[in-house]
Short mmCIF file of C-alpha atoms in Angstrom, two decimals:
data_model
loop_
_atom_site.label_atom_id
_atom_site.label_comp_id
_atom_site.label_asym_id
_atom_site.label_seq_id
_atom_site.Cartn_x
_atom_site.Cartn_y
_atom_site.Cartn_z
CA MET J 20 18.92 11.31 -45.15
CA SER J 21 15.33 10.92 -43.90
CA LYS J 22 14.67 9.43 -40.48
CA ILE J 23 13.22 5.95 -40.06
CA PRO J 24 9.76 6.08 -38.42
CA VAL J 25 9.56 3.67 -35.46
CA TYR J 26 6.31 2.91 -33.64
CA PHE J 27 6.43 1.24 -30.22
CA MET J 28 3.46 -0.74 -28.82
CA PRO J 29 3.52 -1.67 -25.11
CA GLY J 30 2.38 -4.97 -23.59
CA LEU J 31 -1.06 -5.93 -22.34
CA ALA J 32 -2.55 -3.05 -20.31
CA ALA J 33 0.86 -1.40 -20.15
CA SER J 34 1.65 2.28 -20.56
CA PRO J 35 4.09 3.61 -23.17
CA LEU J 36 6.15 4.57 -20.10
CA ILE J 37 7.71 1.10 -20.36
CA PHE J 38 9.81 2.59 -23.17
CA GLU J 39 11.02 5.60 -21.15
CA ARG J 40 14.57 4.23 -20.92
CA ILE J 41 14.79 3.27 -24.59
CA HIS J 42 16.72 5.91 -26.53
CA LEU J 43 17.29 5.65 -30.28
CA PRO J 44 19.58 8.19 -31.99
CA GLU J 45 17.38 11.19 -32.86
CA ASN J 46 19.27 11.89 -36.07
CA GLN J 47 18.34 8.44 -37.43
CA PHE J 48 14.92 7.59 -35.99
CA ASP J 49 11.55 9.30 -35.67
CA VAL J 50 10.04 7.59 -32.59
CA HIS J 51 6.29 7.31 -31.85
CA LEU J 52 4.68 5.67 -28.81
CA LEU J 53 1.31 4.00 -29.30
CA ASP J 54 -1.23 3.56 -26.52
CA TRP J 55 -4.02 1.04 -26.02
CA GLU J 56 -7.57 1.98 -27.01
CA ILE J 57 -10.64 0.55 -25.31
CA PRO J 58 -12.03 -2.10 -27.70
CA PHE J 59 -15.54 -1.88 -29.07
CA GLU J 60 -18.00 -4.51 -27.89
CA LYS J 61 -17.17 -7.88 -29.48
CA GLU J 62 -14.46 -6.26 -31.63
CA SER J 63 -12.21 -8.81 -33.32
CA LEU J 64 -8.45 -8.60 -33.02
CA LYS J 65 -8.23 -7.98 -36.78
CA ALA J 66 -10.67 -5.06 -36.60
CA TYR J 67 -8.85 -3.65 -33.58
CA ALA J 68 -5.49 -3.98 -35.38
CA GLN J 69 -6.89 -2.10 -38.37
CA ARG J 70 -8.14 0.66 -36.07
CA MET J 71 -4.74 0.90 -34.37
CA ALA J 72 -2.99 0.88 -37.75
CA SER J 73 -4.87 4.07 -38.64
CA LYS J 74 -2.78 5.84 -35.98
CA VAL J 75 0.36 5.12 -38.02
CA THR J 76 0.59 8.07 -40.38
CA GLN J 77 3.85 7.33 -42.21
CA GLN J 78 5.08 4.88 -44.83
CA ASP J 79 7.84 2.29 -44.62
CA VAL J 80 7.58 2.10 -40.83
CA VAL J 81 9.17 -0.11 -38.18
CA LEU J 82 6.69 -1.63 -35.72
CA ILE J 83 8.02 -2.78 -32.34
CA GLY J 84 5.70 -4.57 -29.93
CA VAL J 85 6.18 -6.07 -26.47
CA SER J 86 4.32 -9.22 -25.31
CA PHE J 87 0.64 -8.90 -26.42
CA GLY J 88 1.74 -5.69 -28.14
CA GLY J 89 4.00 -7.94 -30.22
CA VAL J 90 0.97 -9.98 -31.27
CA LEU J 91 -0.89 -6.78 -32.13
CA VAL J 92 1.86 -5.27 -34.32
CA GLN J 93 2.00 -8.52 -36.32
CA GLU J 94 -1.72 -8.10 -37.00
CA MET J 95 -1.33 -4.37 -37.73
CA ALA J 96 1.37 -5.06 -40.33
CA GLN J 97 -1.16 -6.39 -42.84
CA PHE J 98 -2.75 -2.94 -43.03
CA LEU J 99 0.45 -0.91 -43.35
CA ASN J 100 3.48 -0.29 -45.51
CA VAL J 101 5.99 -1.88 -43.15
CA ARG J 102 9.77 -1.82 -43.32
CA LYS J 103 10.24 -4.19 -40.39
CA VAL J 104 8.28 -5.85 -37.55
CA ILE J 105 10.16 -6.49 -34.30
CA ILE J 106 8.60 -8.33 -31.36
CA ILE J 107 10.01 -8.44 -27.82
CA SER J 108 9.07 -10.98 -25.10
CA SER J 109 6.27 -12.22 -27.33
CA ILE J 110 5.33 -15.06 -29.70
CA LYS J 111 5.22 -15.39 -33.49
CA SER J 112 2.34 -17.90 -33.58
CA ASN J 113 0.08 -19.83 -31.24
CA LEU J 114 2.47 -22.77 -31.62
CA GLU J 115 4.91 -20.91 -29.37
CA MET J 116 2.40 -20.60 -26.52
CA PRO J 117 3.30 -22.47 -23.32
CA ILE J 118 1.28 -25.55 -22.36
CA ALA J 119 -0.41 -23.69 -19.48
CA MET J 120 -1.88 -21.17 -21.93
CA LYS J 121 -3.02 -23.92 -24.28
CA VAL J 122 -4.79 -25.63 -21.37
CA ALA J 123 -6.34 -22.33 -20.29
CA LYS J 124 -7.55 -21.79 -23.85
CA THR J 125 -9.16 -25.25 -24.02
CA THR J 126 -10.79 -25.07 -20.59
CA LYS J 127 -11.61 -21.33 -20.85
CA VAL J 128 -10.28 -20.92 -17.29
CA TYR J 129 -8.83 -17.55 -18.37
CA LYS J 130 -12.39 -16.18 -18.11
CA LEU J 131 -12.11 -16.54 -14.33
CA PHE J 132 -9.20 -14.09 -14.10
CA PRO J 133 -10.19 -11.36 -11.57
CA THR J 134 -9.74 -8.40 -13.93
CA ARG J 135 -11.94 -6.17 -11.74
CA MET J 136 -9.07 -6.14 -9.19
CA ALA J 137 -6.98 -4.03 -11.57
CA ASN J 138 -8.78 -0.92 -10.36
CA ASN J 139 -7.89 -1.62 -6.74
CA LEU J 140 -4.09 -1.35 -6.89
CA GLU J 141 -4.04 1.81 -4.78
CA LEU J 142 -6.31 0.21 -2.16
CA LEU J 143 -4.24 -2.97 -2.22
CA SER J 144 -1.04 -0.99 -1.61
CA LYS J 145 -2.48 0.47 1.58
CA PHE J 146 -3.09 -2.99 3.03
CA SER J 147 -0.01 -4.78 1.68
CA PHE J 148 2.74 -5.84 4.02
CA GLY J 149 6.41 -5.98 3.15
CA THR J 150 8.62 -3.62 1.18
CA LEU J 151 8.92 -5.88 -1.88
CA ILE J 152 5.15 -6.18 -2.33
CA LYS J 153 4.68 -2.42 -1.98
CA GLN J 154 7.47 -1.73 -4.48
CA ARG J 155 5.91 -4.16 -6.97
CA ILE J 156 2.49 -2.54 -6.60
CA LYS J 157 4.09 0.88 -7.19
CA LEU J 158 5.60 -0.48 -10.41
CA TYR J 159 2.19 -1.78 -11.49
CA GLU J 160 0.62 1.60 -10.71
CA LYS J 161 3.19 3.34 -12.91
CA PHE J 162 3.37 1.00 -15.87
CA LEU J 163 -0.14 -0.52 -16.05
CA SER J 164 -2.17 2.33 -17.46
CA VAL J 165 -5.26 0.49 -18.74
CA ARG J 166 -7.36 -0.93 -15.93
CA ASP J 167 -10.70 -0.97 -17.71
CA LYS J 168 -12.32 -4.37 -17.08
CA SER J 169 -13.79 -4.62 -20.59
CA TYR J 170 -10.34 -4.00 -22.10
CA LEU J 171 -8.62 -6.52 -19.81
CA ASP J 172 -11.22 -9.22 -20.46
CA TRP J 173 -10.98 -8.57 -24.20
CA ALA J 174 -7.16 -8.48 -24.31
CA ILE J 175 -6.70 -11.68 -22.28
CA GLU J 176 -9.19 -13.51 -24.49
CA GLN J 177 -7.58 -12.22 -27.73
CA MET J 178 -4.16 -13.35 -26.50
CA MET J 179 -5.45 -16.79 -25.57
CA LEU J 180 -7.43 -17.28 -28.77
CA TRP J 181 -4.85 -15.89 -31.21
CA ASN J 182 -5.16 -18.22 -34.18
CA ARG J 183 -2.02 -17.50 -36.17
CA SER J 184 -0.37 -20.86 -36.81
CA GLU J 185 2.05 -19.87 -39.59
CA ILE J 186 5.08 -17.86 -38.56
CA ASP J 187 5.99 -14.87 -40.71
CA PRO J 188 9.72 -15.45 -41.39
CA LYS J 189 10.27 -11.69 -41.75
CA VAL J 190 9.33 -10.97 -38.12
CA ILE J 191 12.38 -10.27 -35.95
CA HIS J 192 11.99 -11.79 -32.49
CA ILE J 193 13.97 -10.67 -29.42
CA HIS J 194 13.48 -12.91 -26.39
CA GLY J 195 14.96 -13.35 -22.93
CA ASP J 196 16.24 -16.75 -21.84
CA ALA J 197 14.62 -16.24 -18.42
CA ASP J 198 11.13 -15.31 -19.66
CA ALA J 199 8.63 -17.06 -17.35
CA VAL J 200 5.52 -16.05 -19.33
CA PHE J 201 6.70 -17.34 -22.71
CA PRO J 202 9.52 -19.82 -21.88
CA ILE J 203 12.28 -19.77 -24.43
CA LYS J 204 12.08 -23.56 -24.89
CA ASN J 205 8.93 -22.92 -26.96
CA ILE J 206 10.47 -20.11 -29.04
CA ASN J 207 12.15 -20.62 -32.41
CA ASN J 208 14.51 -18.36 -34.36
CA CYS J 209 15.02 -15.45 -32.01
CA ILE J 210 17.73 -13.08 -30.84
CA VAL J 211 18.43 -14.25 -27.28
CA VAL J 212 19.02 -11.79 -24.45
CA LYS J 213 20.89 -13.51 -21.63
CA GLY J 214 19.15 -13.10 -18.29
CA GLY J 215 16.22 -11.36 -19.96
CA THR J 216 12.86 -11.82 -18.21
CA HIS J 217 9.39 -10.99 -19.51
CA ILE J 218 9.91 -7.37 -18.40
CA MET J 219 13.36 -7.01 -19.91
CA ILE J 220 12.26 -3.89 -21.82
CA LEU J 221 12.63 -2.29 -18.37
CA SER J 222 15.47 -4.29 -16.86
CA LYS J 223 17.67 -4.74 -19.96
CA TYR J 224 17.23 -1.27 -21.46
CA LYS J 225 21.00 -0.88 -21.87
CA TRP J 226 21.05 -3.94 -24.13
CA PHE J 227 18.23 -2.50 -26.25
CA ASN J 228 19.86 0.93 -26.49
CA ALA J 229 23.08 -0.71 -27.65
CA ASN J 230 21.53 -3.18 -30.11
CA LEU J 231 18.16 -1.93 -31.37
CA PRO J 232 19.52 0.67 -33.82
CA GLU J 233 21.55 -1.94 -35.68
CA ILE J 234 18.69 -4.49 -35.60
CA ILE J 235 16.37 -1.87 -37.15
CA ILE J 236 18.81 -0.74 -39.83
CA LYS J 237 20.44 -3.96 -41.00
#
């Protein structure tokens, strides 16, 4: 029996390290971790998705994306022979965006986000007070691998301006009921993870290890 190829795409600016605790049975799955590329100047999300799809070298693949990575794998699917698309802590269309994001999109306030600060995490950690803040910054240092300002500006804008309004009924959506970024009240037809936050790929890894294999296969 041949293994099922599974490609994981992390969230916005995140490293594939976010999947370090996810373990699929090696006798059933051939796992690949994708990483973000720096976008070309004025590159569209569709063109970027096509470029990322070229990194998928197998047929009949499973794409799994987290947050903005979930948006990207939905766009990549149109260029690939896909067995299944699974999104985690993400949205299936712009209709599932929270009101705050819709307002930010209309007012373009997202353009004011201080993305240049992403390169100063190490400096910030030296001047931060309190154990919790320092621990959080250490987490950011480990899991946020892409701090290039052009990438961050591009990715935030692509997320805000995503124009998909029709939900693909074949997309499998896994969502936490405590997600503060994409509140579950706006999400339709998903597998609910109790207590799952926006970073549940890290905090609920035991749930994913127990349930992902069956979700992929069935």
